[in-house]
Every structure is written in structure tokens, then in C-alpha cells.
Amino acid sequence: RELGVAGVVRLDGFLPNADFAAAVEQTDLMMLLRTDDLSSRACFPSRLHELFSHGAPVLLSAVGDLALYFKDGGECLLVPAGDAAATQEKIEWVLANRSTAAEIGRQGHHRATELFSPERHGASLARYLASLVPKCLRLPTHESS
């Protein structure tokens, strides 16, 4: 309310899956706002792929390496951590520029499926791990003992 966006921002707690799916379908902006601390600087948010997978624009705190992989206004919207005024400005910008914001959402979705796809990278990792198993399981035979 203090930021003046209460009329357009809806915060929900736990939702059943069906209600969550319906809410996501109507979402204009996904947000993941983090503090600028050691945890945020050292680790990528594990929810990035999930947020970008919906195709809506994503607002992120510019913490850690995120700005190395995502461009503000390109694949997402970035705000300085803890900057309420910048966050308000970005929310209002999305509401005033829906078609441009939708394009940012599409670009973010595309970028995330390239960089952060658990299916794509998981399959590659699974093949690599499977290639190690036969090497690790080679047991000595009676001839070699």
C-alpha cells in the first residue's frame, strides 16, 4: 500500500494446485526479490527455471551473477536489492507497457530454456554419470588376482 501498487498487486499464501495454475495464467509479472547477502551472491536461485517457464516477465533483484546472464529489459527486469522505489517503478512500467513486457517474458523463457533447463542439462549429466558406472564397477577377475 505504501508503494501505491496495492490496487494491482496480489499477494497469496498457499494455494491448491488448481488455484495456483489459474493465478499463474493471469500473472502479469513474476517476482523473485532477494536480499544482497552471501547466500544470494554465491548461489543462483533454484526457482529461476520455474519462474521463466511461465513466459511472463520476471523481476529479479540484481544480486550475484544474475546480471552476467540476464539483461535488464532483455530477458528480465532487474532492480537493486532492497530498493522499494525501483521495484515500484518496474511494476508500474510493466502495467503501462504490456506488449514490451510480454516480449521480455518470451525472451526470458527462451533464455532460461537454453541455460537452466533441468531436462536438457539433466539428460547430459545422466549420460556422463552412466558412462562412469562401468569404469567404477570393474572388479578384479580371478585371472588378475
JSON list of C-alpha atoms in Angstrom, two decimals:
[
{"chain": "A", "resi": 1, "resn": "ARG", "atom": "CA", "xyz": [0.00, 0.00, 0.00]},
{"chain": "A", "resi": 2, "resn": "GLU", "atom": "CA", "xyz": [2.81, 2.40, 0.85]},
{"chain": "A", "resi": 3, "resn": "LEU", "atom": "CA", "xyz": [4.24, 1.99, -2.66]},
{"chain": "A", "resi": 4, "resn": "GLY", "atom": "CA", "xyz": [0.91, 2.78, -4.28]},
{"chain": "A", "resi": 5, "resn": "VAL", "atom": "CA", "xyz": [0.60, -0.54, -6.13]},
{"chain": "A", "resi": 6, "resn": "ALA", "atom": "CA", "xyz": [-1.91, -2.26, -3.82]},
{"chain": "A", "resi": 7, "resn": "GLY", "atom": "CA", "xyz": [-4.64, -1.98, -6.44]},
{"chain": "A", "resi": 8, "resn": "VAL", "atom": "CA", "xyz": [-2.69, -4.07, -8.96]},
{"chain": "A", "resi": 9, "resn": "VAL", "atom": "CA", "xyz": [-0.55, -6.38, -6.80]},
{"chain": "A", "resi": 10, "resn": "ARG", "atom": "CA", "xyz": [-1.98, -9.52, -5.27]},
{"chain": "A", "resi": 11, "resn": "LEU", "atom": "CA", "xyz": [-0.05, -11.48, -2.67]},
{"chain": "A", "resi": 12, "resn": "ASP", "atom": "CA", "xyz": [-1.24, -15.00, -1.92]},
{"chain": "A", "resi": 13, "resn": "GLY", "atom": "CA", "xyz": [-0.18, -17.60, 0.59]},
{"chain": "A", "resi": 14, "resn": "PHE", "atom": "CA", "xyz": [-0.53, -21.33, 0.00]},
{"chain": "A", "resi": 15, "resn": "LEU", "atom": "CA", "xyz": [-2.79, -22.19, -2.93]},
{"chain": "A", "resi": 16, "resn": "PRO", "atom": "CA", "xyz": [-4.09, -25.56, -4.07]},
{"chain": "A", "resi": 17, "resn": "ASN", "atom": "CA", "xyz": [-2.52, -26.60, -7.40]},
{"chain": "A", "resi": 18, "resn": "ALA", "atom": "CA", "xyz": [-5.61, -25.76, -9.48]},
{"chain": "A", "resi": 19, "resn": "ASP", "atom": "CA", "xyz": [-5.88, -22.28, -7.95]},
{"chain": "A", "resi": 20, "resn": "PHE", "atom": "CA", "xyz": [-2.15, -21.75, -8.41]},
{"chain": "A", "resi": 21, "resn": "ALA", "atom": "CA", "xyz": [-2.33, -22.70, -12.10]},
{"chain": "A", "resi": 22, "resn": "ALA", "atom": "CA", "xyz": [-5.24, -20.29, -12.63]},
{"chain": "A", "resi": 23, "resn": "ALA", "atom": "CA", "xyz": [-3.40, -17.47, -10.85]},
{"chain": "A", "resi": 24, "resn": "VAL", "atom": "CA", "xyz": [-0.21, -18.03, -12.87]},
{"chain": "A", "resi": 25, "resn": "GLU", "atom": "CA", "xyz": [-2.17, -17.92, -16.12]},
{"chain": "A", "resi": 26, "resn": "GLN", "atom": "CA", "xyz": [-3.35, -14.41, -15.24]},
{"chain": "A", "resi": 27, "resn": "THR", "atom": "CA", "xyz": [0.00, -13.18, -13.91]},
{"chain": "A", "resi": 28, "resn": "ASP", "atom": "CA", "xyz": [1.47, -10.06, -15.50]},
{"chain": "A", "resi": 29, "resn": "LEU", "atom": "CA", "xyz": [4.81, -10.34, -13.70]},
{"chain": "A", "resi": 30, "resn": "MET", "atom": "CA", "xyz": [6.71, -13.00, -11.77]},
{"chain": "A", "resi": 31, "resn": "MET", "atom": "CA", "xyz": [8.95, -11.66, -9.00]},
{"chain": "A", "resi": 32, "resn": "LEU", "atom": "CA", "xyz": [11.87, -13.05, -7.05]},
{"chain": "A", "resi": 33, "resn": "LEU", "atom": "CA", "xyz": [13.25, -10.35, -4.81]},
{"chain": "A", "resi": 34, "resn": "ARG", "atom": "CA", "xyz": [16.27, -11.32, -2.75]},
{"chain": "A", "resi": 35, "resn": "THR", "atom": "CA", "xyz": [18.50, -9.55, -0.27]},
{"chain": "A", "resi": 36, "resn": "ASP", "atom": "CA", "xyz": [22.11, -8.77, -1.10]},
{"chain": "A", "resi": 37, "resn": "ASP", "atom": "CA", "xyz": [23.77, -11.27, 1.19]},
{"chain": "A", "resi": 38, "resn": "LEU", "atom": "CA", "xyz": [26.35, -14.04, 0.88]},
{"chain": "A", "resi": 39, "resn": "SER", "atom": "CA", "xyz": [23.76, -16.69, 0.04]},
{"chain": "A", "resi": 40, "resn": "SER", "atom": "CA", "xyz": [22.25, -14.60, -2.77]},
{"chain": "A", "resi": 41, "resn": "ARG", "atom": "CA", "xyz": [25.66, -13.69, -4.16]},
{"chain": "A", "resi": 42, "resn": "ALA", "atom": "CA", "xyz": [27.06, -17.21, -4.02]},
{"chain": "A", "resi": 43, "resn": "CYS", "atom": "CA", "xyz": [24.11, -19.18, -5.41]},
{"chain": "A", "resi": 44, "resn": "PHE", "atom": "CA", "xyz": [21.72, -18.89, -8.32]},
{"chain": "A", "resi": 45, "resn": "PRO", "atom": "CA", "xyz": [18.08, -19.07, -7.27]},
{"chain": "A", "resi": 46, "resn": "SER", "atom": "CA", "xyz": [16.86, -22.61, -7.85]},
{"chain": "A", "resi": 47, "resn": "ARG", "atom": "CA", "xyz": [13.47, -21.25, -8.91]},
{"chain": "A", "resi": 48, "resn": "LEU", "atom": "CA", "xyz": [14.73, -19.38, -12.00]},
{"chain": "A", "resi": 49, "resn": "HIS", "atom": "CA", "xyz": [13.67, -22.07, -14.45]},
{"chain": "A", "resi": 50, "resn": "GLU", "atom": "CA", "xyz": [10.24, -22.32, -12.84]},
{"chain": "A", "resi": 51, "resn": "LEU", "atom": "CA", "xyz": [9.70, -18.55, -12.95]},
{"chain": "A", "resi": 52, "resn": "PHE", "atom": "CA", "xyz": [10.85, -18.17, -16.55]},
{"chain": "A", "resi": 53, "resn": "SER", "atom": "CA", "xyz": [8.92, -21.24, -17.71]},
{"chain": "A", "resi": 54, "resn": "HIS", "atom": "CA", "xyz": [5.60, -19.39, -17.48]},
{"chain": "A", "resi": 55, "resn": "GLY", "atom": "CA", "xyz": [6.59, -16.89, -20.18]},
{"chain": "A", "resi": 56, "resn": "ALA", "atom": "CA", "xyz": [5.58, -13.84, -18.13]},
{"chain": "A", "resi": 57, "resn": "PRO", "atom": "CA", "xyz": [8.20, -11.15, -17.50]},
{"chain": "A", "resi": 58, "resn": "VAL", "atom": "CA", "xyz": [10.33, -11.84, -14.41]},
{"chain": "A", "resi": 59, "resn": "LEU", "atom": "CA", "xyz": [11.51, -9.18, -11.97]},
{"chain": "A", "resi": 60, "resn": "LEU", "atom": "CA", "xyz": [14.71, -10.15, -10.16]},
{"chain": "A", "resi": 61, "resn": "SER", "atom": "CA", "xyz": [16.96, -8.49, -7.61]},
{"chain": "A", "resi": 62, "resn": "ALA", "atom": "CA", "xyz": [20.28, -7.74, -9.30]},
{"chain": "A", "resi": 63, "resn": "VAL", "atom": "CA", "xyz": [22.34, -9.81, -6.89]},
{"chain": "A", "resi": 64, "resn": "GLY", "atom": "CA", "xyz": [25.34, -12.01, -7.57]},
{"chain": "A", "resi": 65, "resn": "ASP", "atom": "CA", "xyz": [25.92, -13.17, -11.12]},
{"chain": "A", "resi": 66, "resn": "LEU", "atom": "CA", "xyz": [22.37, -12.69, -12.41]},
{"chain": "A", "resi": 67, "resn": "ALA", "atom": "CA", "xyz": [23.35, -9.57, -14.34]},
{"chain": "A", "resi": 68, "resn": "LEU", "atom": "CA", "xyz": [26.04, -11.60, -16.15]},
{"chain": "A", "resi": 69, "resn": "TYR", "atom": "CA", "xyz": [23.41, -13.95, -17.58]},
{"chain": "A", "resi": 70, "resn": "PHE", "atom": "CA", "xyz": [20.34, -11.74, -17.91]},
{"chain": "A", "resi": 71, "resn": "LYS", "atom": "CA", "xyz": [20.00, -8.23, -19.30]},
{"chain": "A", "resi": 72, "resn": "ASP", "atom": "CA", "xyz": [17.58, -5.79, -17.71]},
{"chain": "A", "resi": 73, "resn": "GLY", "atom": "CA", "xyz": [14.88, -5.16, -20.30]},
{"chain": "A", "resi": 74, "resn": "GLY", "atom": "CA", "xyz": [16.16, -8.05, -22.40]},
{"chain": "A", "resi": 75, "resn": "GLU", "atom": "CA", "xyz": [15.27, -11.33, -20.72]},
{"chain": "A", "resi": 76, "resn": "CYS", "atom": "CA", "xyz": [14.05, -9.96, -17.40]},
{"chain": "A", "resi": 77, "resn": "LEU", "atom": "CA", "xyz": [13.74, -6.85, -15.31]},
{"chain": "A", "resi": 78, "resn": "LEU", "atom": "CA", "xyz": [16.41, -6.20, -12.70]},
{"chain": "A", "resi": 79, "resn": "VAL", "atom": "CA", "xyz": [16.22, -3.97, -9.64]},
{"chain": "A", "resi": 80, "resn": "PRO", "atom": "CA", "xyz": [18.82, -3.27, -6.96]},
{"chain": "A", "resi": 81, "resn": "ALA", "atom": "CA", "xyz": [18.26, -5.47, -3.91]},
{"chain": "A", "resi": 82, "resn": "GLY", "atom": "CA", "xyz": [16.09, -3.79, -1.29]},
{"chain": "A", "resi": 83, "resn": "ASP", "atom": "CA", "xyz": [15.18, -0.81, -3.49]},
{"chain": "A", "resi": 84, "resn": "ALA", "atom": "CA", "xyz": [11.42, -0.45, -2.99]},
{"chain": "A", "resi": 85, "resn": "ALA", "atom": "CA", "xyz": [11.15, 2.62, -5.22]},
{"chain": "A", "resi": 86, "resn": "ALA", "atom": "CA", "xyz": [12.87, 0.84, -8.15]},
{"chain": "A", "resi": 87, "resn": "THR", "atom": "CA", "xyz": [10.61, -2.17, -7.61]},
{"chain": "A", "resi": 88, "resn": "GLN", "atom": "CA", "xyz": [7.52, 0.04, -7.71]},
{"chain": "A", "resi": 89, "resn": "GLU", "atom": "CA", "xyz": [8.79, 1.73, -10.86]},
{"chain": "A", "resi": 90, "resn": "LYS", "atom": "CA", "xyz": [9.30, -1.63, -12.64]},
{"chain": "A", "resi": 91, "resn": "ILE", "atom": "CA", "xyz": [5.84, -2.89, -11.64]},
{"chain": "A", "resi": 92, "resn": "GLU", "atom": "CA", "xyz": [4.24, 0.29, -12.95]},
{"chain": "A", "resi": 93, "resn": "TRP", "atom": "CA", "xyz": [6.34, 0.06, -16.14]},
{"chain": "A", "resi": 94, "resn": "VAL", "atom": "CA", "xyz": [5.09, -3.50, -16.79]},
{"chain": "A", "resi": 95, "resn": "LEU", "atom": "CA", "xyz": [1.48, -2.39, -16.37]},
{"chain": "A", "resi": 96, "resn": "ALA", "atom": "CA", "xyz": [1.98, 0.58, -18.71]},
{"chain": "A", "resi": 97, "resn": "ASN", "atom": "CA", "xyz": [3.98, -1.35, -21.34]},
{"chain": "A", "resi": 98, "resn": "ARG", "atom": "CA", "xyz": [2.29, -4.74, -21.52]},
{"chain": "A", "resi": 99, "resn": "SER", "atom": "CA", "xyz": [3.35, -5.67, -25.05]},
{"chain": "A", "resi": 100, "resn": "THR", "atom": "CA", "xyz": [7.01, -4.84, -24.45]},
{"chain": "A", "resi": 101, "resn": "ALA", "atom": "CA", "xyz": [6.86, -6.63, -21.09]},
{"chain": "A", "resi": 102, "resn": "ALA", "atom": "CA", "xyz": [5.33, -9.68, -22.81]},
{"chain": "A", "resi": 103, "resn": "GLU", "atom": "CA", "xyz": [8.25, -9.74, -25.25]},
{"chain": "A", "resi": 104, "resn": "ILE", "atom": "CA", "xyz": [10.68, -9.62, -22.32]},
{"chain": "A", "resi": 105, "resn": "GLY", "atom": "CA", "xyz": [8.79, -12.60, -20.87]},
{"chain": "A", "resi": 106, "resn": "ARG", "atom": "CA", "xyz": [9.16, -14.52, -24.14]},
{"chain": "A", "resi": 107, "resn": "GLN", "atom": "CA", "xyz": [12.88, -13.72, -24.33]},
{"chain": "A", "resi": 108, "resn": "GLY", "atom": "CA", "xyz": [13.37, -14.76, -20.71]},
{"chain": "A", "resi": 109, "resn": "HIS", "atom": "CA", "xyz": [11.55, -18.02, -21.33]},
{"chain": "A", "resi": 110, "resn": "HIS", "atom": "CA", "xyz": [13.76, -18.75, -24.34]},
{"chain": "A", "resi": 111, "resn": "ARG", "atom": "CA", "xyz": [16.96, -17.84, -22.48]},
{"chain": "A", "resi": 112, "resn": "ALA", "atom": "CA", "xyz": [16.06, -19.93, -19.45]},
{"chain": "A", "resi": 113, "resn": "THR", "atom": "CA", "xyz": [15.27, -22.99, -21.54]},
{"chain": "A", "resi": 114, "resn": "GLU", "atom": "CA", "xyz": [18.75, -22.66, -23.06]},
{"chain": "A", "resi": 115, "resn": "LEU", "atom": "CA", "xyz": [20.69, -22.06, -19.84]},
{"chain": "A", "resi": 116, "resn": "PHE", "atom": "CA", "xyz": [18.67, -23.50, -17.00]},
{"chain": "A", "resi": 117, "resn": "SER", "atom": "CA", "xyz": [16.68, -26.40, -18.39]},
{"chain": "A", "resi": 118, "resn": "PRO", "atom": "CA", "xyz": [16.88, -29.29, -15.91]},
{"chain": "A", "resi": 119, "resn": "GLU", "atom": "CA", "xyz": [15.64, -31.65, -18.63]},
{"chain": "A", "resi": 120, "resn": "ARG", "atom": "CA", "xyz": [18.33, -30.64, -21.11]},
{"chain": "A", "resi": 121, "resn": "HIS", "atom": "CA", "xyz": [21.22, -30.46, -18.67]},
{"chain": "A", "resi": 122, "resn": "GLY", "atom": "CA", "xyz": [19.94, -33.35, -16.56]},
{"chain": "A", "resi": 123, "resn": "ALA", "atom": "CA", "xyz": [19.99, -35.66, -19.57]},
{"chain": "A", "resi": 124, "resn": "SER", "atom": "CA", "xyz": [23.57, -34.66, -20.35]},
{"chain": "A", "resi": 125, "resn": "LEU", "atom": "CA", "xyz": [24.61, -35.19, -16.73]},
{"chain": "A", "resi": 126, "resn": "ALA", "atom": "CA", "xyz": [22.82, -38.57, -16.60]},
{"chain": "A", "resi": 127, "resn": "ARG", "atom": "CA", "xyz": [24.70, -39.76, -19.71]},
{"chain": "A", "resi": 128, "resn": "TYR", "atom": "CA", "xyz": [28.01, -38.68, -18.19]},
{"chain": "A", "resi": 129, "resn": "LEU", "atom": "CA", "xyz": [27.29, -40.40, -14.86]},
{"chain": "A", "resi": 130, "resn": "ALA", "atom": "CA", "xyz": [26.17, -43.56, -16.64]},
{"chain": "A", "resi": 131, "resn": "SER", "atom": "CA", "xyz": [29.45, -43.60, -18.57]},
{"chain": "A", "resi": 132, "resn": "LEU", "atom": "CA", "xyz": [31.34, -43.58, -15.25]},
{"chain": "A", "resi": 133, "resn": "VAL", "atom": "CA", "xyz": [29.47, -46.51, -13.72]},
{"chain": "A", "resi": 134, "resn": "PRO", "atom": "CA", "xyz": [31.05, -49.28, -15.83]},
{"chain": "A", "resi": 135, "resn": "LYS", "atom": "CA", "xyz": [34.50, -47.85, -15.12]},
{"chain": "A", "resi": 136, "resn": "CYS", "atom": "CA", "xyz": [33.85, -47.66, -11.38]},
{"chain": "A", "resi": 137, "resn": "LEU", "atom": "CA", "xyz": [32.34, -51.14, -11.16]},
{"chain": "A", "resi": 138, "resn": "ARG", "atom": "CA", "xyz": [35.19, -53.01, -12.84]},
{"chain": "A", "resi": 139, "resn": "LEU", "atom": "CA", "xyz": [36.02, -55.67, -10.34]},
{"chain": "A", "resi": 140, "resn": "PRO", "atom": "CA", "xyz": [39.20, -57.74, -10.37]},
{"chain": "A", "resi": 141, "resn": "THR", "atom": "CA", "xyz": [38.79, -61.14, -12.01]},
{"chain": "A", "resi": 142, "resn": "HIS", "atom": "CA", "xyz": [40.31, -64.37, -10.77]},
{"chain": "A", "resi": 143, "resn": "GLU", "atom": "CA", "xyz": [42.87, -64.22, -13.58]},
{"chain": "A", "resi": 144, "resn": "SER", "atom": "CA", "xyz": [44.17, -60.84, -12.42]},
{"chain": "A", "resi": 145, "resn": "SER", "atom": "CA", "xyz": [44.40, -61.71, -8.72]}
]
